[in-house]
PDB file of C-alpha atoms in Angstrom:
ATOM      1  CA  MET H  19     -17.014 -11.346 -11.849  1.00 40.00           C
ATOM      2  CA  SER H  20     -17.686 -14.510 -11.726  1.00 45.00           C
ATOM      3  CA  GLN H  21     -17.740 -14.945  -8.021  1.00 50.00           C
ATOM      4  CA  LYS H  22     -17.881 -13.697  -4.900  1.00 59.00           C
ATOM      5  CA  ILE H  23     -15.841 -11.898  -3.461  1.00 70.00           C
ATOM      6  CA  ALA H  24     -15.214 -11.177   0.682  1.00 80.00           C
ATOM      7  CA  PRO H  25     -14.824  -7.497   1.474  1.00 82.00           C
ATOM      8  CA  GLY H  26     -11.586  -8.747   3.431  1.00 87.00           C
ATOM      9  CA  THR H  27     -10.112  -9.877  -0.055  1.00 86.00           C
ATOM     10  CA  ILE H  28     -11.462  -6.688  -1.744  1.00 84.00           C
ATOM     11  CA  ALA H  29      -9.819  -3.929   0.623  1.00 89.00           C
ATOM     12  CA  MET H  30      -7.047  -6.239  -0.219  1.00 91.00           C
ATOM     13  CA  LEU H  31      -6.924  -6.175  -3.038  1.00 87.00           C
ATOM     14  CA  THR H  32      -7.718  -2.794  -4.067  1.00 87.00           C
ATOM     15  CA  ILE H  33      -4.754  -1.692  -1.254  1.00 93.00           C
ATOM     16  CA  ALA H  34      -2.562  -3.547  -3.422  1.00 92.00           C
ATOM     17  CA  PRO H  35      -2.621  -0.805  -6.735  1.00 88.00           C
ATOM     18  CA  LEU H  36      -3.206   1.805  -4.792  1.00 90.00           C
ATOM     19  CA  LEU H  37       0.582   0.853  -3.345  1.00 93.00           C
ATOM     20  CA  TRP H  38       2.276   0.230  -6.356  1.00 89.00           C
ATOM     21  CA  ALA H  39       0.145   3.048  -8.394  1.00 86.00           C
ATOM     22  CA  GLY H  40       2.489   5.098  -5.569  1.00 89.00           C
ATOM     23  CA  ASN H  41       5.624   3.294  -6.644  1.00 89.00           C
ATOM     24  CA  ALA H  42       5.415   4.159 -10.169  1.00 84.00           C
ATOM     25  CA  VAL H  43       4.639   7.956  -8.858  1.00 85.00           C
ATOM     26  CA  THR H  44       7.830   7.518  -7.276  1.00 89.00           C
ATOM     27  CA  GLY H  45      10.052   5.842  -9.037  1.00 86.00           C
ATOM     28  CA  LYS H  46       9.536   8.520 -11.589  1.00 83.00           C
ATOM     29  CA  LEU H  47      10.134  11.355  -8.922  1.00 87.00           C
ATOM     30  CA  VAL H  48      13.058   9.890  -8.368  1.00 91.00           C
ATOM     31  CA  HIS H  49      14.239   8.156 -11.645  1.00 87.00           C
ATOM     32  CA  ASP H  50      17.347  11.086 -11.783  1.00 89.00           C
ATOM     33  CA  LEU H  51      18.730  10.070  -8.147  1.00 93.00           C
ATOM     34  CA  ILE H  52      19.691   6.539  -8.590  1.00 93.00           C
ATOM     35  CA  PRO H  53      19.726   3.763 -11.351  1.00 92.00           C
ATOM     36  CA  PRO H  54      16.490   1.639 -12.039  1.00 91.00           C
ATOM     37  CA  ALA H  55      18.683  -1.933 -10.823  1.00 92.00           C
ATOM     38  CA  THR H  56      19.770  -0.543  -8.317  1.00 93.00           C
ATOM     39  CA  LEU H  57      16.732   1.433  -7.039  1.00 93.00           C
ATOM     40  CA  ASN H  58      15.017  -2.122  -6.861  1.00 93.00           C
ATOM     41  CA  PHE H  59      18.073  -3.963  -5.201  1.00 95.00           C
ATOM     42  CA  LEU H  60      17.743  -1.696  -2.415  1.00 94.00           C
ATOM     43  CA  ARG H  61      14.137  -1.657  -1.825  1.00 93.00           C
ATOM     44  CA  TRP H  62      14.240  -5.162  -1.322  1.00 94.00           C
ATOM     45  CA  ALA H  63      17.879  -5.489   0.871  1.00 95.00           C
ATOM     46  CA  LEU H  64      15.603  -2.632   3.071  1.00 94.00           C
ATOM     47  CA  ALA H  65      12.251  -4.598   3.183  1.00 94.00           C
ATOM     48  CA  PHE H  66      14.554  -7.835   4.248  1.00 95.00           C
ATOM     49  CA  VAL H  67      15.656  -5.975   6.842  1.00 94.00           C
ATOM     50  CA  ILE H  68      12.733  -5.150   8.385  1.00 94.00           C
ATOM     51  CA  LEU H  69      10.882  -8.475   7.946  1.00 93.00           C
ATOM     52  CA  LEU H  70      13.296 -10.491   9.166  1.00 93.00           C
ATOM     53  CA  PRO H  71      13.352  -9.712  13.100  1.00 93.00           C
ATOM     54  CA  PHE H  72       9.511 -11.509  12.174  1.00 90.00           C
ATOM     55  CA  ALA H  73      10.498 -14.437   9.432  1.00 90.00           C
ATOM     56  CA  TRP H  74      13.746 -15.006  11.127  1.00 91.00           C
ATOM     57  CA  GLN H  75      12.853 -19.167  11.593  1.00 90.00           C
ATOM     58  CA  ALA H  76      12.643 -19.039   8.032  1.00 88.00           C
ATOM     59  CA  LEU H  77      16.119 -19.128   6.800  1.00 91.00           C
ATOM     60  CA  ARG H  78      17.108 -21.510  10.001  1.00 90.00           C
ATOM     61  CA  PRO H  79      18.959 -24.700   8.351  1.00 90.00           C
ATOM     62  CA  SER H  80      16.317 -27.216   9.428  1.00 88.00           C
ATOM     63  CA  SER H  81      13.721 -24.962   8.638  1.00 87.00           C
ATOM     64  CA  THR H  82      10.773 -26.362   6.160  1.00 85.00           C
ATOM     65  CA  MET H  83      12.029 -23.962   3.156  1.00 86.00           C
ATOM     66  CA  TRP H  84      14.894 -25.618   2.087  1.00 90.00           C
ATOM     67  CA  PRO H  85      13.058 -27.710   0.868  1.00 89.00           C
ATOM     68  CA  HIS H  86      11.602 -26.299  -2.015  1.00 88.00           C
ATOM     69  CA  TRP H  87      14.070 -23.777  -2.396  1.00 90.00           C
ATOM     70  CA  LYS H  88      14.069 -23.956  -6.360  1.00 91.00           C
ATOM     71  CA  ARG H  89      10.052 -22.968  -6.824  1.00 90.00           C
ATOM     72  CA  TYR H  90      11.158 -19.508  -3.787  1.00 92.00           C
ATOM     73  CA  CYS H  91      14.440 -18.941  -6.266  1.00 94.00           C
ATOM     74  CA  LEU H  92      11.213 -18.878  -9.266  1.00 94.00           C
ATOM     75  CA  LEU H  93       9.163 -16.722  -7.848  1.00 93.00           C
ATOM     76  CA  GLY H  94      11.908 -14.173  -6.508  1.00 94.00           C
ATOM     77  CA  LEU H  95      13.034 -14.306 -10.057  1.00 95.00           C
ATOM     78  CA  LEU H  96       9.637 -13.007 -11.163  1.00 94.00           C
ATOM     79  CA  GLY H  97       8.074 -11.274  -8.330  1.00 91.00           C
ATOM     80  CA  VAL H  98      11.277  -9.428  -6.764  1.00 91.00           C
ATOM     81  CA  GLY H  99      14.347  -9.739  -9.002  1.00 91.00           C
ATOM     82  CA  CYS H 100      12.425  -8.868 -12.649  1.00 93.00           C
ATOM     83  CA  TYR H 101       9.089  -7.667 -12.050  1.00 89.00           C
ATOM     84  CA  ASN H 102      10.576  -4.433 -10.373  1.00 85.00           C
ATOM     85  CA  ALA H 103      13.394  -3.572 -11.852  1.00 89.00           C
ATOM     86  CA  LEU H 104      11.691  -3.733 -16.035  1.00 92.00           C
ATOM     87  CA  GLN H 105       9.012  -1.327 -13.960  1.00 88.00           C
ATOM     88  CA  TYR H 106      11.548   1.347 -12.726  1.00 89.00           C
ATOM     89  CA  LEU H 107      13.272   0.873 -16.301  1.00 89.00           C
ATOM     90  CA  ALA H 108      10.234   1.485 -17.383  1.00 89.00           C
ATOM     91  CA  LEU H 109       9.877   5.495 -16.345  1.00 85.00           C
ATOM     92  CA  GLY H 110      12.964   6.132 -17.260  1.00 85.00           C
ATOM     93  CA  THR H 111      10.787   6.575 -20.947  1.00 84.00           C
ATOM     94  CA  SER H 112       7.725   6.702 -19.914  1.00 82.00           C
ATOM     95  CA  THR H 113       5.502   8.117 -17.765  1.00 78.00           C
ATOM     96  CA  PRO H 114       3.984   6.709 -14.463  1.00 76.00           C
ATOM     97  CA  LEU H 115       0.451   6.540 -15.416  1.00 69.00           C
ATOM     98  CA  ASN H 116       1.285   4.707 -19.199  1.00 76.00           C
ATOM     99  CA  VAL H 117       3.502   2.371 -17.256  1.00 80.00           C
ATOM    100  CA  THR H 118      -0.431   1.415 -15.333  1.00 75.00           C
ATOM    101  CA  LEU H 119      -2.064   1.415 -17.702  1.00 75.00           C
ATOM    102  CA  VAL H 120       0.112  -1.023 -19.994  1.00 81.00           C
ATOM    103  CA  GLY H 121      -0.154  -3.268 -16.503  1.00 78.00           C
ATOM    104  CA  ALA H 122      -4.109  -3.366 -16.619  1.00 73.00           C
ATOM    105  CA  SER H 123      -2.965  -5.206 -19.486  1.00 78.00           C
ATOM    106  CA  THR H 124      -2.190  -7.660 -16.801  1.00 82.00           C
ATOM    107  CA  PRO H 125      -5.432 -10.507 -16.390  1.00 77.00           C
ATOM    108  CA  VAL H 126      -5.117 -10.439 -20.169  1.00 80.00           C
ATOM    109  CA  PHE H 127      -1.765 -12.474 -20.137  1.00 87.00           C
ATOM    110  CA  MET H 128      -3.544 -14.467 -16.406  1.00 84.00           C
ATOM    111  CA  LEU H 129      -5.434 -15.792 -18.917  1.00 83.00           C
ATOM    112  CA  PHE H 130      -3.178 -16.450 -21.399  1.00 86.00           C
ATOM    113  CA  ILE H 131      -0.686 -18.155 -19.568  1.00 90.00           C
ATOM    114  CA  GLY H 132      -3.320 -20.178 -17.324  1.00 87.00           C
ATOM    115  CA  ALA H 133      -4.973 -21.686 -20.465  1.00 86.00           C
ATOM    116  CA  VAL H 134      -0.496 -22.137 -22.282  1.00 87.00           C
ATOM    117  CA  PHE H 135       0.968 -23.492 -18.806  1.00 88.00           C
ATOM    118  CA  PHE H 136      -1.411 -24.234 -16.492  1.00 85.00           C
ATOM    119  CA  GLY H 137      -4.323 -26.132 -18.255  1.00 85.00           C
ATOM    120  CA  VAL H 138      -6.760 -23.733 -17.307  1.00 82.00           C
ATOM    121  CA  PRO H 139      -8.673 -22.726 -20.645  1.00 81.00           C
ATOM    122  CA  ALA H 140     -10.620 -19.952 -21.359  1.00 73.00           C
ATOM    123  CA  ARG H 141     -13.888 -18.977 -22.643  1.00 75.00           C
ATOM    124  CA  ARG H 142     -15.603 -17.287 -25.594  1.00 78.00           C
ATOM    125  CA  ALA H 143     -16.728 -14.319 -23.452  1.00 74.00           C
ATOM    126  CA  GLN H 144     -12.698 -14.460 -21.987  1.00 71.00           C
ATOM    127  CA  ILE H 145     -11.413 -14.302 -25.038  1.00 75.00           C
ATOM    128  CA  VAL H 146     -13.649 -11.012 -26.995  1.00 78.00           C
ATOM    129  CA  GLY H 147     -12.565  -9.886 -23.860  1.00 72.00           C
ATOM    130  CA  ALA H 148      -8.713 -10.364 -23.866  1.00 71.00           C
ATOM    131  CA  VAL H 149      -9.378  -8.636 -27.525  1.00 77.00           C
ATOM    132  CA  LEU H 150     -11.133  -5.350 -26.372  1.00 77.00           C
ATOM    133  CA  SER H 151      -8.595  -5.528 -23.401  1.00 70.00           C
ATOM    134  CA  ILE H 152      -5.060  -5.583 -26.046  1.00 71.00           C
ATOM    135  CA  VAL H 153      -6.561  -3.330 -28.473  1.00 77.00           C
ATOM    136  CA  GLY H 154      -6.812  -0.766 -24.561  1.00 74.00           C
ATOM    137  CA  VAL H 155      -3.076  -1.452 -24.196  1.00 67.00           C
ATOM    138  CA  VAL H 156      -2.598  -1.084 -28.425  1.00 70.00           C
ATOM    139  CA  LEU H 157      -4.078   2.962 -28.489  1.00 72.00           C
ATOM    140  CA  VAL H 158      -1.726   3.305 -24.510  1.00 67.00           C
ATOM    141  CA  LEU H 159       1.534   1.925 -27.229  1.00 60.00           C
ATOM    142  CA  CYS H 160       0.897   4.173 -30.201  1.00 66.00           C
ATOM    143  CA  ARG H 161      -0.203   7.128 -27.452  1.00 65.00           C
ATOM    144  CA  GLY H 162      -3.425   7.646 -29.489  1.00 68.00           C
ATOM    145  CA  ASP H 163      -1.612   8.691 -32.834  1.00 67.00           C
ATOM    146  CA  ILE H 164      -2.470   5.402 -35.206  1.00 65.00           C
ATOM    147  CA  HIS H 165       0.584   7.127 -37.153  1.00 68.00           C
ATOM    148  CA  GLN H 166       2.890   5.692 -34.597  1.00 62.00           C
ATOM    149  CA  LEU H 167       1.864   2.317 -34.760  1.00 57.00           C
ATOM    150  CA  LEU H 168       2.052   2.349 -38.202  1.00 61.00           C
ATOM    151  CA  SER H 169       5.802   3.493 -38.135  1.00 60.00           C
ATOM    152  CA  LEU H 170       5.941   1.401 -34.911  1.00 50.00           C
ATOM    153  CA  LYS H 171       7.133   4.096 -33.038  1.00 58.00           C
ATOM    154  CA  LEU H 172       7.174   2.925 -29.580  1.00 65.00           C
ATOM    155  CA  VAL H 173       8.751   3.699 -26.243  1.00 79.00           C
ATOM    156  CA  ILE H 174      11.093   1.818 -24.873  1.00 87.00           C
ATOM    157  CA  GLY H 175      10.127   1.785 -21.426  1.00 88.00           C
ATOM    158  CA  ASP H 176       5.949   0.147 -22.384  1.00 85.00           C
ATOM    159  CA  VAL H 177       8.437  -2.745 -23.852  1.00 88.00           C
ATOM    160  CA  TYR H 178       9.072  -2.612 -20.378  1.00 92.00           C
ATOM    161  CA  MET H 179       6.527  -3.010 -18.350  1.00 90.00           C
ATOM    162  CA  LEU H 180       4.779  -5.414 -21.055  1.00 91.00           C
ATOM    163  CA  LEU H 181       8.141  -7.813 -19.931  1.00 94.00           C
ATOM    164  CA  ALA H 182       7.294  -7.012 -15.905  1.00 93.00           C
ATOM    165  CA  VAL H 183       3.300  -7.708 -16.985  1.00 91.00           C
ATOM    166  CA  ILE H 184       4.599 -11.285 -18.320  1.00 94.00           C
ATOM    167  CA  SER H 185       6.223 -11.942 -15.536  1.00 94.00           C
ATOM    168  CA  TRP H 186       3.997 -11.329 -12.869  1.00 90.00           C
ATOM    169  CA  SER H 187       1.187 -12.610 -14.233  1.00 91.00           C
ATOM    170  CA  LEU H 188       3.823 -16.233 -14.012  1.00 93.00           C
ATOM    171  CA  TYR H 189       4.150 -14.701 -10.642  1.00 91.00           C
ATOM    172  CA  SER H 190       0.850 -15.192  -9.934  1.00 87.00           C
ATOM    173  CA  TRP H 191      -0.372 -17.970 -11.018  1.00 89.00           C
ATOM    174  CA  LEU H 192       2.730 -20.089  -9.206  1.00 89.00           C
ATOM    175  CA  LEU H 193       1.128 -18.783  -6.361  1.00 84.00           C
ATOM    176  CA  VAL H 194      -2.266 -20.776  -6.213  1.00 79.00           C
ATOM    177  CA  ARG H 195       0.372 -23.274  -7.657  1.00 73.00           C
ATOM    178  CA  THR H 196       1.668 -24.244  -4.281  1.00 71.00           C
ATOM    179  CA  SER H 197       3.834 -27.241  -2.467  1.00 71.00           C
ATOM    180  CA  GLU H 198       5.835 -25.616   0.417  1.00 71.00           C
ATOM    181  CA  PRO H 199       4.258 -27.056   3.713  1.00 71.00           C
ATOM    182  CA  ALA H 200       2.017 -24.649   5.939  1.00 73.00           C
ATOM    183  CA  SER H 201       4.741 -23.828   8.420  1.00 73.00           C
ATOM    184  CA  ILE H 202       5.599 -21.666   5.645  1.00 76.00           C
ATOM    185  CA  ARG H 203       2.641 -20.901   3.541  1.00 75.00           C
ATOM    186  CA  SER H 204       0.274 -20.286   6.689  1.00 76.00           C
ATOM    187  CA  ASP H 205       2.900 -17.503   7.566  1.00 83.00           C
ATOM    188  CA  TRP H 206       2.501 -14.548   5.235  1.00 83.00           C
ATOM    189  CA  ALA H 207       5.994 -13.101   6.345  1.00 87.00           C
ATOM    190  CA  MET H 208       8.051 -16.230   6.286  1.00 88.00           C
ATOM    191  CA  PHE H 209       6.508 -17.051   2.995  1.00 88.00           C
ATOM    192  CA  LEU H 210       7.457 -13.311   1.979  1.00 91.00           C
ATOM    193  CA  ILE H 211      11.041 -14.004   3.259  1.00 93.00           C
ATOM    194  CA  ALA H 212      11.559 -16.960   1.440  1.00 91.00           C
ATOM    195  CA  GLN H 213      11.270 -15.111  -1.415  1.00 92.00           C
ATOM    196  CA  MET H 214      13.008 -12.058  -0.848  1.00 93.00           C
ATOM    197  CA  LEU H 215      16.186 -13.531   0.299  1.00 93.00           C
ATOM    198  CA  PHE H 216      16.283 -15.566  -3.009  1.00 94.00           C
ATOM    199  CA  GLY H 217      14.667 -12.215  -4.628  1.00 94.00           C
ATOM    200  CA  LEU H 218      18.071  -9.884  -3.687  1.00 95.00           C
ATOM    201  CA  GLY H 219      19.897 -12.868  -5.450  1.00 94.00           C
ATOM    202  CA  TRP H 220      18.705 -12.329  -8.558  1.00 95.00           C
ATOM    203  CA  SER H 221      18.003  -8.693  -7.973  1.00 94.00           C
ATOM    204  CA  GLY H 222      21.600  -7.718  -7.044  1.00 94.00           C
ATOM    205  CA  ALA H 223      22.784  -9.750 -10.306  1.00 94.00           C
ATOM    206  CA  PHE H 224      21.270  -6.723 -11.928  1.00 93.00           C
ATOM    207  CA  ALA H 225      22.495  -3.964 -10.544  1.00 93.00           C
ATOM    208  CA  GLY H 226      26.024  -5.178 -10.417  1.00 93.00           C
ATOM    209  CA  VAL H 227      25.690  -5.315 -14.320  1.00 91.00           C
ATOM    210  CA  GLU H 228      23.889  -2.099 -14.624  1.00 91.00           C
ATOM    211  CA  TRP H 229      27.183  -0.739 -12.434  1.00 91.00           C
ATOM    212  CA  SER H 230      29.443  -2.591 -14.844  1.00 90.00           C
ATOM    213  CA  LEU H 231      27.977  -1.125 -17.605  1.00 86.00           C
ATOM    214  CA  GLY H 232      28.833   2.148 -16.047  1.00 82.00           C
ATOM    215  CA  THR H 233      24.638   3.507 -14.446  1.00 70.00           C
ATOM    216  CA  HIS H 234      25.563   3.752 -11.040  1.00 72.00           C
ATOM    217  CA  GLU H 235      25.684   7.430  -9.872  1.00 84.00           C
ATOM    218  CA  ILE H 236      23.347   7.959  -6.547  1.00 90.00           C
ATOM    219  CA  LEU H 237      22.894  11.390  -5.692  1.00 92.00           C
ATOM    220  CA  TRP H 238      21.575  10.527  -1.763  1.00 91.00           C
ATOM    221  CA  SER H 239      19.311  13.434  -0.285  1.00 93.00           C
ATOM    222  CA  TRP H 240      16.001  13.353   2.140  1.00 92.00           C
ATOM    223  CA  LYS H 241      14.435  13.146  -0.726  1.00 92.00           C
ATOM    224  CA  LEU H 242      15.994   9.470  -2.138  1.00 94.00           C
ATOM    225  CA  ALA H 243      15.584   8.858   1.357  1.00 93.00           C
ATOM    226  CA  ALA H 244      11.805   9.125   2.016  1.00 94.00           C
ATOM    227  CA  ALA H 245      11.815   7.728  -1.499  1.00 93.00           C
ATOM    228  CA  MET H 246      13.088   4.158  -0.165  1.00 93.00           C
ATOM    229  CA  ALA H 247      11.877   4.119   3.210  1.00 93.00           C
ATOM    230  CA  PHE H 248       8.272   4.214   1.419  1.00 94.00           C
ATOM    231  CA  ILE H 249       8.559   1.722  -1.679  1.00 93.00           C
ATOM    232  CA  CYS H 250      10.493  -0.755   1.000  1.00 92.00           C
ATOM    233  CA  ILE H 251       7.648  -0.759   3.383  1.00 93.00           C
ATOM    234  CA  GLY H 252       4.072  -0.126   1.231  1.00 93.00           C
ATOM    235  CA  PRO H 253       4.810  -1.562  -2.431  1.00 91.00           C
ATOM    236  CA  ALA H 254       7.388  -3.831  -1.318  1.00 89.00           C
ATOM    237  CA  ILE H 255       6.008  -5.457   2.364  1.00 92.00           C
ATOM    238  CA  MET H 256       2.224  -4.653   2.016  1.00 93.00           C
ATOM    239  CA  ALA H 257       1.404  -4.999  -1.104  1.00 92.00           C
ATOM    240  CA  TYR H 258       3.306  -7.729  -1.893  1.00 89.00           C
ATOM    241  CA  ARG H 259       1.081  -9.077   2.013  1.00 89.00           C
ATOM    242  CA  CYS H 260      -2.553  -8.235   0.475  1.00 92.00           C
ATOM    243  CA  TRP H 261      -1.827  -9.501  -3.431  1.00 89.00           C
ATOM    244  CA  GLY H 262      -0.565 -13.115  -2.063  1.00 86.00           C
ATOM    245  CA  LEU H 263      -3.246 -13.643   0.266  1.00 87.00           C
ATOM    246  CA  GLY H 264      -5.858 -11.980  -1.945  1.00 87.00           C
ATOM    247  CA  VAL H 265      -4.205 -13.822  -5.418  1.00 86.00           C
ATOM    248  CA  GLN H 266      -5.197 -17.098  -2.893  1.00 83.00           C
ATOM    249  CA  ARG H 267      -8.546 -16.214  -1.920  1.00 84.00           C
ATOM    250  CA  ALA H 268      -9.446 -14.871  -5.002  1.00 80.00           C
ATOM    251  CA  GLY H 269      -7.849 -16.853  -7.456  1.00 81.00           C
ATOM    252  CA  PRO H 270      -5.148 -15.056  -9.824  1.00 81.00           C
ATOM    253  CA  VAL H 271      -8.147 -14.277 -12.675  1.00 75.00           C
ATOM    254  CA  VAL H 272     -10.114 -12.490 -10.537  1.00 74.00           C
ATOM    255  CA  ALA H 273      -7.493 -10.875  -8.589  1.00 78.00           C
ATOM    256  CA  GLY H 274      -6.187  -9.796 -11.830  1.00 74.00           C
ATOM    257  CA  PHE H 275      -9.438  -7.854 -12.411  1.00 71.00           C
ATOM    258  CA  PHE H 276      -8.639  -5.071  -9.175  1.00 79.00           C
ATOM    259  CA  ILE H 277      -5.433  -4.052 -11.394  1.00 78.00           C
ATOM    260  CA  ASN H 278      -6.718  -2.304 -13.819  1.00 70.00           C
ATOM    261  CA  LEU H 279      -7.408   0.138 -10.040  1.00 76.00           C
ATOM    262  CA  THR H 280      -3.686   1.198 -10.827  1.00 79.00           C
ATOM    263  CA  PRO H 281      -3.769   3.371 -13.427  1.00 72.00           C
ATOM    264  CA  LEU H 282      -6.848   5.680 -11.750  1.00 70.00           C
ATOM    265  CA  PHE H 283      -4.835   6.169  -8.660  1.00 79.00           C
ATOM    266  CA  ALA H 284      -1.988   6.473 -10.801  1.00 76.00           C
ATOM    267  CA  ALA H 285      -3.472   9.391 -12.787  1.00 72.00           C
ATOM    268  CA  VAL H 286      -4.884  11.065  -9.249  1.00 73.00           C
ATOM    269  CA  LEU H 287      -1.115  10.944  -7.743  1.00 79.00           C
ATOM    270  CA  SER H 288       0.428  12.280 -10.850  1.00 73.00           C
ATOM    271  CA  LEU H 289      -1.656  14.660 -11.260  1.00 70.00           C
ATOM    272  CA  ALA H 290      -1.518  15.978  -7.496  1.00 70.00           C
ATOM    273  CA  LEU H 291       2.561  15.365  -7.248  1.00 72.00           C
ATOM    274  CA  LEU H 292       4.154  15.200 -10.748  1.00 67.00           C
ATOM    275  CA  GLY H 293       0.725  17.966 -12.770  1.00 70.00           C
ATOM    276  CA  GLU H 294       1.062  15.048 -15.657  1.00 64.00           C
ATOM    277  CA  ALA H 295      -2.465  15.319 -16.619  1.00 66.00           C
ATOM    278  CA  PRO H 296      -3.857  12.178 -18.284  1.00 68.00           C
ATOM    279  CA  HIS H 297      -4.814  12.507 -21.798  1.00 73.00           C
ATOM    280  CA  LEU H 298      -8.197  11.021 -23.476  1.00 77.00           C
ATOM    281  CA  TYR H 299      -6.502   8.473 -24.967  1.00 74.00           C
ATOM    282  CA  HIS H 300      -5.750   6.813 -21.674  1.00 71.00           C
ATOM    283  CA  ALA H 301      -9.197   7.055 -20.677  1.00 78.00           C
ATOM    284  CA  ILE H 302     -10.682   5.190 -23.706  1.00 79.00           C
ATOM    285  CA  ALA H 303      -7.661   3.090 -23.788  1.00 74.00           C
ATOM    286  CA  PHE H 304      -8.293   2.339 -19.030  1.00 74.00           C
ATOM    287  CA  ALA H 305     -12.543   1.964 -20.666  1.00 79.00           C
ATOM    288  CA  LEU H 306     -10.957  -0.166 -23.104  1.00 77.00           C
ATOM    289  CA  ILE H 307      -9.117  -2.881 -20.544  1.00 71.00           C
ATOM    290  CA  VAL H 308     -12.159  -2.581 -18.279  1.00 71.00           C
ATOM    291  CA  ALA H 309     -14.665  -3.990 -20.514  1.00 76.00           C
ATOM    292  CA  GLY H 310     -12.477  -6.646 -21.684  1.00 69.00           C
ATOM    293  CA  ILE H 311     -11.674  -7.604 -18.225  1.00 64.00           C
ATOM    294  CA  VAL H 312     -15.504  -7.042 -17.087  1.00 69.00           C
ATOM    295  CA  ILE H 313     -16.138  -9.714 -20.258  1.00 71.00           C
ATOM    296  CA  SER H 314     -13.974 -11.811 -19.948  1.00 61.00           C
ATOM    297  CA  SER H 315     -14.925 -12.638 -15.794  1.00 57.00           C
ATOM    298  CA  ARG H 316     -18.796 -13.350 -16.666  1.00 60.00           C
ATOM    299  CA  ARG H 317     -19.635 -16.766 -16.867  1.00 54.00           C
TER     300      ARG H 317
END
């Protein structure tokens, strides 16, 4: 790693991937019970209600949030509306382990987006690391079978997850390129609810399109209720709080390294809850991704 990180920052950047691994496994458990965009909308609607008593001041007409509404609208689109909806959509045809391994390419996209859109050039070591990480992602996409790659037979869920990764990388860079006043930025609840407010509009629109296409059956049960409670409190509120603060302290590129913990947590949780044992190509892909990020993080 290119810089020393405080233990508290390490803890926050570890908690977030753990909760997101749980989110992937939970999404797989309930994908037959509720459509993906609807799940995403209800998740954030519940999280908004839970957070509202702690951050209602951000929504007042006199709040300093409103002059920066375009920024929060974009953050809400990328981090609330797109990322999780695409992940839940990916889980319809892919496994939690594959989804999180594709998500482990996030640091590569962090480097690329930083160089292209934010003027932070990538070093030679970072380029070498990026190549290794991309090879690891390709290995996941072709399921360890070179014939699948040659015949271009990809699982659509993996493509959805790649789009989610791009959305999340843009979101993370925008977190540190800030222009809002300290009164909003320093209060994590107000900062998050400002994103949720606009994100609910985006996720609600996506859910509306989903319903208009005829995908609107919800099979309510205690299993679905428990899943909703977990994903709105853990992966939504707690993970976003930890990730947001961790990115501010460590920077998006260094923080992106911790995304690679998500497949490890997902493998353990999938084995325990879904009975999905990881394959050899998963281990090779993960090793390539980690090696690439370690190399790219060195000075």
